PDB file of C-alpha atoms and ligand atoms in Angstrom:
ATOM      1  CA  MET A   1       6.078 -19.646  14.777  1.00  0.00           C
ATOM      2  CA  SER A   2       9.829 -19.155  14.986  1.00  0.00           C
ATOM      3  CA  THR A   3      10.388 -15.486  15.439  1.00  0.00           C
ATOM      4  CA  GLY A   4      14.062 -15.193  15.999  1.00  0.00           C
ATOM      5  CA  PRO A   5      15.473 -12.401  18.130  1.00  0.00           C
ATOM      6  CA  ARG A   6      12.971  -9.551  18.461  1.00  0.00           C
ATOM      7  CA  ARG A   7      14.400  -7.073  20.976  1.00  0.00           C
ATOM      8  CA  GLU A   8      17.325  -5.575  19.136  1.00  0.00           C
ATOM      9  CA  PRO A   9      16.689  -2.388  17.168  1.00  0.00           C
ATOM     10  CA  PRO A  10      15.902  -3.161  13.541  1.00  0.00           C
ATOM     11  CA  HIS A  11      19.381  -2.317  12.195  1.00  0.00           C
ATOM     12  CA  SER A  12      21.087  -4.957  14.372  1.00  0.00           C
ATOM     13  CA  ARG A  13      18.386  -7.546  14.351  1.00  0.00           C
ATOM     14  CA  ARG A  14      19.500 -10.866  12.818  1.00  0.00           C
ATOM     15  CA  TYR A  15      17.301 -13.738  11.864  1.00  0.00           C
ATOM     16  CA  HIS A  16      18.609 -17.159  12.755  1.00  0.00           C
ATOM     17  CA  GLU A  17      17.392 -19.977  10.707  1.00  0.00           C
ATOM     18  CA  THR A  18      15.730 -22.730  12.744  1.00  0.00           C
ATOM     19  CA  ALA A  19      15.551 -25.295   9.982  1.00  0.00           C
ATOM     20  CA  THR A  20      16.364 -25.635   6.321  1.00  0.00           C
ATOM     21  CA  GLN A  21      13.146 -25.168   4.415  1.00  0.00           C
ATOM     22  CA  PRO A  22      12.428 -24.789   0.722  1.00  0.00           C
ATOM     23  CA  GLU A  23      12.015 -21.302  -0.876  1.00  0.00           C
ATOM     24  CA  LEU A  24       8.658 -20.977  -2.483  1.00  0.00           C
ATOM     25  CA  ARG A  25       8.060 -18.341  -5.106  1.00  0.00           C
ATOM     26  CA  LEU A  26       5.266 -15.848  -4.183  1.00  0.00           C
ATOM     27  CA  PRO A  27       3.098 -14.170  -6.846  1.00  0.00           C
ATOM     28  CA  ALA A  28       5.252 -11.503  -8.483  1.00  0.00           C
ATOM     29  CA  GLY A  29       4.130  -7.926  -7.516  1.00  0.00           C
ATOM     30  CA  ASP A  30       4.791  -4.940  -9.792  1.00  0.00           C
ATOM     31  CA  VAL A  31       8.194  -4.035  -8.421  1.00  0.00           C
ATOM     32  CA  THR A  32      10.137  -6.158  -6.055  1.00  0.00           C
ATOM     33  CA  GLU A  33      12.162  -8.996  -7.573  1.00  0.00           C
ATOM     34  CA  GLY A  34      12.896 -12.051  -5.401  1.00  0.00           C
ATOM     35  CA  VAL A  35      10.068 -12.109  -2.884  1.00  0.00           C
ATOM     36  CA  VAL A  36       9.911 -15.751  -1.575  1.00  0.00           C
ATOM     37  CA  ARG A  37       8.215 -17.648   1.153  1.00  0.00           C
ATOM     38  CA  VAL A  38      10.263 -19.851   3.529  1.00  0.00           C
ATOM     39  CA  GLY A  39       8.223 -21.645   6.048  1.00  0.00           C
ATOM     40  CA  ASP A  40       6.238 -19.062   8.150  1.00  0.00           C
ATOM     41  CA  THR A  41       8.414 -16.282   6.829  1.00  0.00           C
ATOM     42  CA  VAL A  42       8.744 -14.074   3.725  1.00  0.00           C
ATOM     43  CA  ARG A  43      12.194 -12.972   2.467  1.00  0.00           C
ATOM     44  CA  ARG A  44      12.490  -9.709   0.576  1.00  0.00           C
ATOM     45  CA  PRO A  45      15.578  -7.925  -0.776  1.00  0.00           C
ATOM     46  CA  HIS A  46      16.903  -5.384   1.776  1.00  0.00           C
ATOM     47  CA  GLN A  47      16.136  -1.904   0.485  1.00  0.00           C
ATOM     48  CA  PRO A  48      17.129   1.644   1.474  1.00  0.00           C
ATOM     49  CA  GLN A  49      13.690   2.137   3.187  1.00  0.00           C
ATOM     50  CA  SER A  50      13.773  -1.241   5.016  1.00  0.00           C
ATOM     51  CA  LEU A  51      14.781  -0.063   8.389  1.00  0.00           C
ATOM     52  CA  ALA A  52      12.312   2.829   8.334  1.00  0.00           C
ATOM     53  CA  VAL A  53       9.616   0.327   7.431  1.00  0.00           C
ATOM     54  CA  ALA A  54      10.825  -2.042  10.103  1.00  0.00           C
ATOM     55  CA  GLU A  55      10.562   0.573  12.803  1.00  0.00           C
ATOM     56  CA  TYR A  56       7.016   1.289  11.654  1.00  0.00           C
ATOM     57  CA  LEU A  57       6.187  -2.413  11.769  1.00  0.00           C
ATOM     58  CA  ASP A  58       7.667  -2.649  15.240  1.00  0.00           C
ATOM     59  CA  HIS A  59       5.371   0.183  16.273  1.00  0.00           C
ATOM     60  CA  LEU A  60       2.338  -1.576  14.800  1.00  0.00           C
ATOM     61  CA  GLU A  61       3.390  -4.745  16.687  1.00  0.00           C
ATOM     62  CA  ARG A  62       3.764  -2.841  19.930  1.00  0.00           C
ATOM     63  CA  VAL A  63       0.272  -1.271  19.788  1.00  0.00           C
ATOM     64  CA  GLY A  64      -1.182  -4.662  18.983  1.00  0.00           C
ATOM     65  CA  PHE A  65      -2.284  -4.072  15.352  1.00  0.00           C
ATOM     66  CA  PRO A  66      -2.808  -7.596  14.103  1.00  0.00           C
ATOM     67  CA  GLY A  67      -2.904  -6.932  10.401  1.00  0.00           C
ATOM     68  CA  SER A  68       0.788  -6.388   9.461  1.00  0.00           C
ATOM     69  CA  PRO A  69       3.802  -8.611   9.119  1.00  0.00           C
ATOM     70  CA  ARG A  70       6.411  -8.530  11.965  1.00  0.00           C
ATOM     71  CA  TYR A  71       9.970  -7.670  11.044  1.00  0.00           C
ATOM     72  CA  LEU A  72      12.177 -10.500  12.214  1.00  0.00           C
ATOM     73  CA  GLY A  73      15.483  -9.182  11.074  1.00  0.00           C
ATOM     74  CA  ARG A  74      17.927 -10.008   8.216  1.00  0.00           C
ATOM     75  CA  ASP A  75      18.915 -13.557   7.254  1.00  0.00           C
ATOM     76  CA  ASP A  76      22.353 -14.875   6.434  1.00  0.00           C
ATOM     77  CA  SER A  77      22.039 -13.639   2.867  1.00  0.00           C
ATOM     78  CA  GLY A  78      21.127 -10.112   4.088  1.00  0.00           C
ATOM     79  CA  ARG A  79      17.416 -10.344   3.066  1.00  0.00           C
ATOM     80  CA  ASP A  80      14.639  -8.861   5.215  1.00  0.00           C
ATOM     81  CA  VAL A  81      12.656 -11.476   7.042  1.00  0.00           C
ATOM     82  CA  LEU A  82       9.019 -10.867   7.778  1.00  0.00           C
ATOM     83  CA  THR A  83       6.251 -13.062   9.138  1.00  0.00           C
ATOM     84  CA  PHE A  84       4.107 -14.656   6.464  1.00  0.00           C
ATOM     85  CA  LEU A  85       0.428 -13.700   6.873  1.00  0.00           C
ATOM     86  CA  PRO A  86      -1.741 -16.718   6.038  1.00  0.00           C
ATOM     87  CA  GLY A  87      -4.810 -16.203   3.766  1.00  0.00           C
ATOM     88  CA  HIS A  88      -5.659 -15.351   0.210  1.00  0.00           C
ATOM     89  CA  VAL A  89      -4.214 -12.464  -1.695  1.00  0.00           C
ATOM     90  CA  PRO A  90      -5.918 -11.350  -4.937  1.00  0.00           C
ATOM     91  CA  GLY A  91      -3.907 -11.927  -8.042  1.00  0.00           C
ATOM     92  CA  ASP A  92      -3.302  -9.600 -11.009  1.00  0.00           C
ATOM     93  CA  PRO A  93      -5.728  -9.358 -12.658  1.00  0.00           C
ATOM     94  CA  VAL A  94      -7.921  -9.941  -9.622  1.00  0.00           C
ATOM     95  CA  GLU A  95     -10.164 -12.864  -9.338  1.00  0.00           C
ATOM     96  CA  PRO A  96     -13.914 -12.202  -9.400  1.00  0.00           C
ATOM     97  CA  TRP A  97     -14.190 -12.787  -5.562  1.00  0.00           C
ATOM     98  CA  ALA A  98     -11.995  -9.753  -5.052  1.00  0.00           C
ATOM     99  CA  THR A  99     -14.781  -7.400  -6.186  1.00  0.00           C
ATOM    100  CA  ASP A 100     -17.123  -8.679  -3.481  1.00  0.00           C
ATOM    101  CA  GLU A 101     -18.697  -5.719  -1.501  1.00  0.00           C
ATOM    102  CA  ARG A 102     -18.159  -7.442   1.801  1.00  0.00           C
ATOM    103  CA  LEU A 103     -14.464  -7.500   1.075  1.00  0.00           C
ATOM    104  CA  LEU A 104     -14.489  -3.837   0.020  1.00  0.00           C
ATOM    105  CA  THR A 105     -16.047  -2.726   3.306  1.00  0.00           C
ATOM    106  CA  SER A 106     -13.609  -4.889   5.300  1.00  0.00           C
ATOM    107  CA  VAL A 107     -10.810  -2.985   3.532  1.00  0.00           C
ATOM    108  CA  GLY A 108     -12.314   0.263   4.654  1.00  0.00           C
ATOM    109  CA  ARG A 109     -12.393  -0.993   8.238  1.00  0.00           C
ATOM    110  CA  LEU A 110      -8.890  -2.414   8.083  1.00  0.00           C
ATOM    111  CA  LEU A 111      -7.571   0.961   6.803  1.00  0.00           C
ATOM    112  CA  ARG A 112      -9.329   2.753   9.710  1.00  0.00           C
ATOM    113  CA  ALA A 113      -7.723   0.304  12.110  1.00  0.00           C
ATOM    114  CA  LEU A 114      -4.272   0.921  10.633  1.00  0.00           C
ATOM    115  CA  HIS A 115      -4.741   4.638  10.978  1.00  0.00           C
ATOM    116  CA  THR A 116      -5.817   4.429  14.489  1.00  0.00           C
ATOM    117  CA  ALA A 117      -2.820   2.146  15.221  1.00  0.00           C
ATOM    118  CA  SER A 118      -0.343   4.386  13.376  1.00  0.00           C
ATOM    119  CA  ALA A 119      -1.389   7.629  15.258  1.00  0.00           C
ATOM    120  CA  GLY A 120       1.498   9.155  17.079  1.00  0.00           C
ATOM    121  CA  PHE A 121       4.191   7.028  15.458  1.00  0.00           C
ATOM    122  CA  ALA A 122       7.241   9.235  14.691  1.00  0.00           C
ATOM    123  CA  ALA A 123       5.134  12.370  15.337  1.00  0.00           C
ATOM    124  CA  ASP A 124       7.756  13.699  17.750  1.00  0.00           C
ATOM    125  CA  ARG A 125      10.329  13.959  14.944  1.00  0.00           C
ATOM    126  CA  GLY A 126       7.892  15.344  12.318  1.00  0.00           C
ATOM    127  CA  PHE A 127       7.448  11.762  10.796  1.00  0.00           C
ATOM    128  CA  ALA A 128      11.040  11.773   9.567  1.00  0.00           C
ATOM    129  CA  ALA A 129      12.641   8.383   8.887  1.00  0.00           C
ATOM    130  CA  PRO A 130      15.002   7.091  11.522  1.00  0.00           C
ATOM    131  CA  ALA A 131      18.703   7.978  11.243  1.00  0.00           C
ATOM    132  CA  GLY A 132      20.445   5.763   8.649  1.00  0.00           C
ATOM    133  CA  SER A 133      17.191   5.062   6.657  1.00  0.00           C
ATOM    134  CA  THR A 134      14.776   6.844   4.406  1.00  0.00           C
ATOM    135  CA  TRP A 135      11.117   6.691   3.387  1.00  0.00           C
ATOM    136  CA  ARG A 136      10.844   5.276  -0.088  1.00  0.00           C
ATOM    137  CA  ARG A 137       9.421   8.601  -1.390  1.00  0.00           C
ATOM    138  CA  ASP A 138      12.496  10.578  -0.432  1.00  0.00           C
ATOM    139  CA  LEU A 139      14.649   8.252  -2.510  1.00  0.00           C
ATOM    140  CA  VAL A 140      13.291   9.659  -5.737  1.00  0.00           C
ATOM    141  CA  PRO A 141      13.770  13.432  -5.920  1.00  0.00           C
ATOM    142  CA  VAL A 142      10.980  14.999  -7.924  1.00  0.00           C
ATOM    143  CA  HIS A 143       9.756  18.441  -8.702  1.00  0.00           C
ATOM    144  CA  LEU A 144       6.076  18.432  -7.769  1.00  0.00           C
ATOM    145  CA  PRO A 145       3.382  20.609  -9.411  1.00  0.00           C
ATOM    146  CA  ALA A 146       1.900  21.270  -5.917  1.00  0.00           C
ATOM    147  CA  PRO A 147       3.214  20.860  -2.415  1.00  0.00           C
ATOM    148  CA  GLU A 148       2.191  17.699  -0.520  1.00  0.00           C
ATOM    149  CA  PRO A 149      -0.162  18.293   2.333  1.00  0.00           C
ATOM    150  CA  GLN A 150       1.163  18.491   5.837  1.00  0.00           C
ATOM    151  CA  PRO A 151       1.540  14.939   7.080  1.00  0.00           C
ATOM    152  CA  GLU A 152      -0.684  13.632   9.906  1.00  0.00           C
ATOM    153  CA  LEU A 153       0.682  10.132  10.324  1.00  0.00           C
ATOM    154  CA  VAL A 154       2.804   7.409   8.741  1.00  0.00           C
ATOM    155  CA  SER A 155       0.767   4.935   6.747  1.00  0.00           C
ATOM    156  CA  HIS A 156       0.856   2.170   4.143  1.00  0.00           C
ATOM    157  CA  LEU A 157       0.071   4.184   1.043  1.00  0.00           C
ATOM    158  CA  ASP A 158      -0.200   1.177  -1.320  1.00  0.00           C
ATOM    159  CA  VAL A 159      -3.266  -0.698  -0.381  1.00  0.00           C
ATOM    160  CA  THR A 160      -3.716  -2.436  -3.662  1.00  0.00           C
ATOM    161  CA  PRO A 161      -5.658  -5.750  -3.895  1.00  0.00           C
ATOM    162  CA  GLN A 162      -2.342  -7.577  -4.300  1.00  0.00           C
ATOM    163  CA  ASN A 163      -1.118  -6.183  -0.972  1.00  0.00           C
ATOM    164  CA  VAL A 164      -4.248  -7.244   1.071  1.00  0.00           C
ATOM    165  CA  VAL A 165      -4.537 -10.645   2.820  1.00  0.00           C
ATOM    166  CA  VAL A 166      -8.089 -12.040   2.889  1.00  0.00           C
ATOM    167  CA  ARG A 167      -9.551 -14.661   5.135  1.00  0.00           C
ATOM    168  CA  ASP A 168     -13.206 -15.826   5.096  1.00  0.00           C
ATOM    169  CA  GLY A 169     -13.978 -13.106   2.554  1.00  0.00           C
ATOM    170  CA  GLU A 170     -12.623 -10.314   4.766  1.00  0.00           C
ATOM    171  CA  ALA A 171      -9.466  -8.219   4.613  1.00  0.00           C
ATOM    172  CA  VAL A 172      -7.372  -9.093   7.673  1.00  0.00           C
ATOM    173  CA  GLY A 173      -3.845  -8.143   6.706  1.00  0.00           C
ATOM    174  CA  LEU A 174      -1.662  -5.686   4.713  1.00  0.00           C
ATOM    175  CA  VAL A 175       1.678  -6.656   3.224  1.00  0.00           C
ATOM    176  CA  ASP A 176       4.337  -4.876   1.225  1.00  0.00           C
ATOM    177  CA  PHE A 177       4.968  -1.677   3.294  1.00  0.00           C
ATOM    178  CA  ASP A 178       7.596  -0.546   0.836  1.00  0.00           C
ATOM    179  CA  LEU A 179       5.774   2.739  -0.042  1.00  0.00           C
ATOM    180  CA  ALA A 180       4.924   3.535   3.614  1.00  0.00           C
ATOM    181  CA  GLY A 181       5.658   7.012   4.775  1.00  0.00           C
ATOM    182  CA  PRO A 182       4.362  10.395   6.138  1.00  0.00           C
ATOM    183  CA  THR A 183       0.923  11.234   4.641  1.00  0.00           C
ATOM    184  CA  THR A 184      -2.552  12.257   5.505  1.00  0.00           C
ATOM    185  CA  ARG A 185      -5.473   9.886   6.255  1.00  0.00           C
ATOM    186  CA  LEU A 186      -7.395  11.322   3.296  1.00  0.00           C
ATOM    187  CA  THR A 187      -4.572  10.663   0.877  1.00  0.00           C
ATOM    188  CA  ASP A 188      -4.238   7.054   1.995  1.00  0.00           C
ATOM    189  CA  LEU A 189      -8.093   6.645   1.805  1.00  0.00           C
ATOM    190  CA  TYR A 190      -8.193   8.147  -1.682  1.00  0.00           C
ATOM    191  CA  ASN A 191      -5.304   5.874  -2.768  1.00  0.00           C
ATOM    192  CA  THR A 192      -7.151   2.841  -1.389  1.00  0.00           C
ATOM    193  CA  ALA A 193     -10.364   3.897  -3.210  1.00  0.00           C
ATOM    194  CA  MET A 194      -8.400   4.256  -6.445  1.00  0.00           C
ATOM    195  CA  HIS A 195      -7.391   0.645  -6.235  1.00  0.00           C
ATOM    196  CA  TRP A 196     -10.460  -0.949  -4.699  1.00  0.00           C
ATOM    197  CA  VAL A 197     -13.425   0.976  -6.193  1.00  0.00           C
ATOM    198  CA  PRO A 198     -11.589   1.244  -8.563  1.00  0.00           C
ATOM    199  CA  LEU A 199     -11.481   4.948  -9.550  1.00  0.00           C
ATOM    200  CA  CYS A 200     -10.408   5.069 -13.101  1.00  0.00           C
ATOM    201  CA  ALA A 201     -11.876   5.918 -16.573  1.00  0.00           C
ATOM    202  CA  PRO A 202     -14.259   3.284 -17.841  1.00  0.00           C
ATOM    203  CA  GLU A 203     -12.022   2.246 -20.656  1.00  0.00           C
ATOM    204  CA  ASP A 204      -9.416   1.274 -18.121  1.00  0.00           C
ATOM    205  CA  LEU A 205     -11.700  -1.053 -16.089  1.00  0.00           C
ATOM    206  CA  ARG A 206     -10.270  -4.460 -16.776  1.00  0.00           C
ATOM    207  CA  PRO A 207     -12.428  -7.525 -16.063  1.00  0.00           C
ATOM    208  CA  PRO A 208     -13.769  -8.364 -13.498  1.00  0.00           C
ATOM    209  CA  TRP A 209     -13.890  -4.614 -12.569  1.00  0.00           C
ATOM    210  CA  ASP A 210     -15.759  -3.814 -15.771  1.00  0.00           C
ATOM    211  CA  VAL A 211     -19.188  -4.712 -14.277  1.00  0.00           C
ATOM    212  CA  VAL A 212     -18.914  -2.941 -10.938  1.00  0.00           C
ATOM    213  CA  ASP A 213     -20.832   0.057  -9.794  1.00  0.00           C
ATOM    214  CA  GLN A 214     -18.085   2.580  -9.115  1.00  0.00           C
ATOM    215  CA  LEU A 215     -20.434   5.155  -7.352  1.00  0.00           C
ATOM    216  CA  SER A 216     -21.913   2.671  -4.859  1.00  0.00           C
ATOM    217  CA  ARG A 217     -18.554   1.108  -4.168  1.00  0.00           C
ATOM    218  CA  LEU A 218     -16.969   4.474  -3.485  1.00  0.00           C
ATOM    219  CA  ARG A 219     -19.795   5.197  -1.075  1.00  0.00           C
ATOM    220  CA  ALA A 220     -19.477   1.735   0.621  1.00  0.00           C
ATOM    221  CA  LEU A 221     -15.748   2.133   1.141  1.00  0.00           C
ATOM    222  CA  VAL A 222     -15.902   5.574   2.592  1.00  0.00           C
ATOM    223  CA  ASP A 223     -18.762   4.612   4.829  1.00  0.00           C
ATOM    224  CA  ALA A 224     -16.882   1.568   6.155  1.00  0.00           C
ATOM    225  CA  TYR A 225     -13.795   3.695   6.787  1.00  0.00           C
ATOM    226  CA  GLY A 226     -15.971   6.055   8.703  1.00  0.00           C
ATOM    227  CA  ALA A 227     -14.961   9.251   6.873  1.00  0.00           C
ATOM    228  CA  THR A 228     -16.008  12.541   8.312  1.00  0.00           C
ATOM    229  CA  SER A 229     -18.176  14.930   6.287  1.00  0.00           C
ATOM    230  CA  GLY A 230     -15.125  17.147   5.791  1.00  0.00           C
ATOM    231  CA  GLU A 231     -13.203  14.175   4.358  1.00  0.00           C
ATOM    232  CA  ARG A 232     -16.034  13.317   2.065  1.00  0.00           C
ATOM    233  CA  SER A 233     -16.222  16.744   0.651  1.00  0.00           C
ATOM    234  CA  SER A 234     -12.499  16.969   0.119  1.00  0.00           C
ATOM    235  CA  LEU A 235     -11.899  13.518  -1.347  1.00  0.00           C
ATOM    236  CA  LEU A 236     -12.583  14.209  -5.082  1.00  0.00           C
ATOM    237  CA  ASP A 237     -10.579  17.475  -5.244  1.00  0.00           C
ATOM    238  CA  LEU A 238      -7.744  15.666  -3.516  1.00  0.00           C
ATOM    239  CA  GLY A 239      -7.859  12.908  -6.143  1.00  0.00           C
ATOM    240  CA  ILE A 240      -7.984  15.388  -9.056  1.00  0.00           C
ATOM    241  CA  ALA A 241      -5.021  17.302  -7.561  1.00  0.00           C
ATOM    242  CA  ARG A 242      -3.119  13.993  -6.889  1.00  0.00           C
ATOM    243  CA  ALA A 243      -3.261  12.947 -10.452  1.00  0.00           C
ATOM    244  CA  ASP A 244      -0.485  15.525 -11.456  1.00  0.00           C
ATOM    245  CA  VAL A 245       1.553  14.518  -8.418  1.00  0.00           C
ATOM    246  CA  SER A 246       1.241  10.719  -9.202  1.00  0.00           C
ATOM    247  CA  TRP A 247       2.118  11.384 -12.858  1.00  0.00           C
ATOM    248  CA  GLU A 248       5.357  13.136 -11.836  1.00  0.00           C
ATOM    249  CA  ARG A 249       6.279  10.551  -9.194  1.00  0.00           C
ATOM    250  CA  MET A 250       5.650   7.655 -11.519  1.00  0.00           C
ATOM    251  CA  ARG A 251       7.747   9.243 -14.210  1.00  0.00           C
ATOM    252  CA  ALA A 252      10.583  10.071 -11.836  1.00  0.00           C
ATOM    253  CA  SER A 253      10.542   6.564 -10.404  1.00  0.00           C
ATOM    254  CA  ALA A 254      10.626   5.100 -13.974  1.00  0.00           C
ATOM    255  CA  GLU A 255      13.544   7.333 -14.877  1.00  0.00           C
ATOM    256  CA  GLN A 256      15.564   7.023 -11.650  1.00  0.00           C
ATOM    257  CA  LEU A 257      14.787   3.463 -10.484  1.00  0.00           C
ATOM    258  CA  GLY A 258      13.980   1.670 -13.774  1.00  0.00           C
ATOM    259  CA  GLY A 259      12.915  -1.971 -13.310  1.00  0.00           C
ATOM    260  CA  GLY A 260       9.156  -2.519 -12.581  1.00  0.00           C
ATOM    261  CA  TRP A 261       8.650   1.270 -12.482  1.00  0.00           C
ATOM    262  CA  ALA A 262       9.985   1.661 -16.054  1.00  0.00           C
ATOM    263  CA  ARG A 263       7.876  -1.341 -17.152  1.00  0.00           C
ATOM    264  CA  MET A 264       4.665   0.266 -15.742  1.00  0.00           C
ATOM    265  CA  TRP A 265       5.578   3.538 -17.362  1.00  0.00           C
ATOM    266  CA  ARG A 266       6.096   1.910 -20.794  1.00  0.00           C
ATOM    267  CA  ALA A 267       2.807   0.060 -20.313  1.00  0.00           C
ATOM    268  CA  GLY A 268       1.081   3.512 -20.211  1.00  0.00           C
ATOM    269  CA  VAL A 269       0.406   4.078 -16.562  1.00  0.00           C
ATOM    270  CA  GLY A 270       1.091   7.878 -17.003  1.00  0.00           C
ATOM    271  CA  ASP A 271      -1.716   8.106 -19.634  1.00  0.00           C
ATOM    272  CA  MET A 272      -4.002   6.137 -17.448  1.00  0.00           C
ATOM    273  CA  ILE A 273      -3.417   8.628 -14.619  1.00  0.00           C
ATOM    274  CA  LEU A 274      -4.411  11.497 -16.958  1.00  0.00           C
ATOM    275  CA  ARG A 275      -7.533   9.592 -18.163  1.00  0.00           C
ATOM    276  CA  ARG A 276      -8.490   9.033 -14.472  1.00  0.00           C
ATOM    277  CA  LYS A 277      -8.127  12.746 -13.843  1.00  0.00           C
ATOM    278  CA  ARG A 278     -10.382  13.682 -16.734  1.00  0.00           C
ATOM    279  CA  TRP A 279     -12.918  11.083 -15.625  1.00  0.00           C
ATOM    280  CA  LEU A 280     -12.866  12.480 -12.065  1.00  0.00           C
ATOM    281  CA  VAL A 281     -13.382  16.044 -13.399  1.00  0.00           C
ATOM    282  CA  SER A 282     -16.255  14.995 -15.772  1.00  0.00           C
ATOM    283  CA  ARG A 283     -18.084  12.906 -13.135  1.00  0.00           C
ATOM    284  CA  ARG A 284     -17.303  15.115 -10.227  1.00  0.00           C
ATOM    285  CA  ALA A 285     -20.946  16.085  -9.465  1.00  0.00           C
ATOM    286  CA  GLU A 286     -22.212  12.470  -9.473  1.00  0.00           C
ATOM    287  CA  LEU A 287     -19.326  11.152  -7.454  1.00  0.00           C
ATOM    288  CA  ALA A 288     -19.733  13.988  -4.970  1.00  0.00           C
ATOM    289  CA  ALA A 289     -23.475  13.253  -4.608  1.00  0.00           C
ATOM    290  CA  ALA A 290     -22.695   9.537  -3.988  1.00  0.00           C
ATOM    291  CA  LEU A 291     -20.325  10.542  -1.185  1.00  0.00           C
ATOM    292  CA  VAL A 292     -22.766  12.573   0.944  1.00  0.00           C
TER     293      VAL A 292
HETATM  294  N1  ADP B   1       4.169 -11.100   4.623  1.00  0.00           N
HETATM  295  C1  ADP B   1       3.432 -11.688   3.668  1.00  0.00           C
HETATM  296  N2  ADP B   1       2.483 -12.573   4.047  1.00  0.00           N
HETATM  297  C2  ADP B   1       1.759 -13.178   3.017  1.00  0.00           C
HETATM  298  N3  ADP B   1       2.026 -13.031   1.679  1.00  0.00           N
HETATM  299  C3  ADP B   1       2.908 -12.088   1.417  1.00  0.00           C
HETATM  300  C4  ADP B   1       3.732 -11.444   2.294  1.00  0.00           C
HETATM  301  N4  ADP B   1       4.568 -10.643   1.630  1.00  0.00           N
HETATM  302  C5  ADP B   1       4.311 -10.795   0.338  1.00  0.00           C
HETATM  303  N5  ADP B   1       3.381 -11.730   0.117  1.00  0.00           N
HETATM  304  C6  ADP B   1       2.820 -12.163  -1.193  1.00  0.00           C
HETATM  305  O1  ADP B   1       3.780 -11.924  -2.181  1.00  0.00           O
HETATM  306  C7  ADP B   1       3.345 -10.982  -3.139  1.00  0.00           C
HETATM  307  C8  ADP B   1       4.490 -10.111  -3.656  1.00  0.00           C
HETATM  308  O2  ADP B   1       5.085  -9.487  -2.532  1.00  0.00           O
HETATM  309  P1  ADP B   1       5.166  -7.924  -2.286  1.00  0.00           P
HETATM  310  O3  ADP B   1       5.819  -7.666  -1.031  1.00  0.00           O
HETATM  311  O4  ADP B   1       3.723  -7.320  -2.414  1.00  0.00           O
HETATM  312  O5  ADP B   1       6.056  -7.439  -3.487  1.00  0.00           O
HETATM  313  P2  ADP B   1       5.961  -6.217  -4.610  1.00  0.00           P
HETATM  314  O6  ADP B   1       6.702  -5.136  -4.000  1.00  0.00           O
HETATM  315  O7  ADP B   1       6.620  -6.758  -5.806  1.00  0.00           O
HETATM  316  O8  ADP B   1       4.529  -5.954  -4.830  1.00  0.00           O
HETATM  317  C9  ADP B   1       2.135 -10.350  -2.489  1.00  0.00           C
HETATM  318  O9  ADP B   1       1.246  -9.808  -3.450  1.00  0.00           O
HETATM  319  C10 ADP B   1       1.589 -11.419  -1.675  1.00  0.00           C
HETATM  320  O10 ADP B   1       0.819 -12.295  -2.382  1.00  0.00           O
HETATM  321 MG1   MG B   2       2.957  -5.777  -3.572  1.00  0.00          MG
END
């Protein structure tokens, strides 16, 4: 694979083309316009959080985490260049194979590996973004109903099916670190469970998710992640509390950033978050029993 210069700090790293290759459209995600594949690389528009993300990806590379793209620099058009991770990525809506339990448990293990690899990164500066960059979250000022918990690490925070690379039925890679930032392990685990169990009201379970057993999948994911008993007993209350935070953040992103965020908001994501919260509250006892 052509990797271009790798030793410069992210802000001065340039990617030099080694050959002229066609640009192939990648499946559109929710938010980022213009993500394309060129040979062994992916090009994404440069964003305010790009250099903070690049520094995090450099850290993951340094500690030998195999499941994240490498940041190769910026190309002649100023786009971010990352390595392409070969494999299958679930579409939207997901294909039936994406609901397989073996895939779910491999997602839990991959998240654990990411958390282990992320430990210590940026801890000496309180997980702040590097000078000249920002975490995506700090781009959208929002008045939160409750304070965010004290961060323990930097992590991905958007482990949706469309951001997971699958080989031989198992999750081997994570892409799209746009929302990465300071957080807690439990927040990232809850977020991952939300997308992969999935945790939502039954009326929001679109095929092929409409036939899955949410209780047993929650248990399987949390077991595969290796959650402690303390984490298991806090997970649901965290999810219930997060609903209000997510609602505020989604609304603020829709208002301030527009684009895909506004589209999701118009499509009713805010109401879905509130239905999820009501469902978590009403099924709390059963879900809690499934977790221990
Ligand atoms: N580094 C990569 N390796 C392999 N596939 C990728 C990579 N980056 C993106 N993709 C593919 O392109 C899709 C959209 O890119 P993504 O970075 O997730 O954009 P968005 O922010 O719009 O979700 C992903 O769902 C995945 O299928
Ligand atoms: Mg994505």
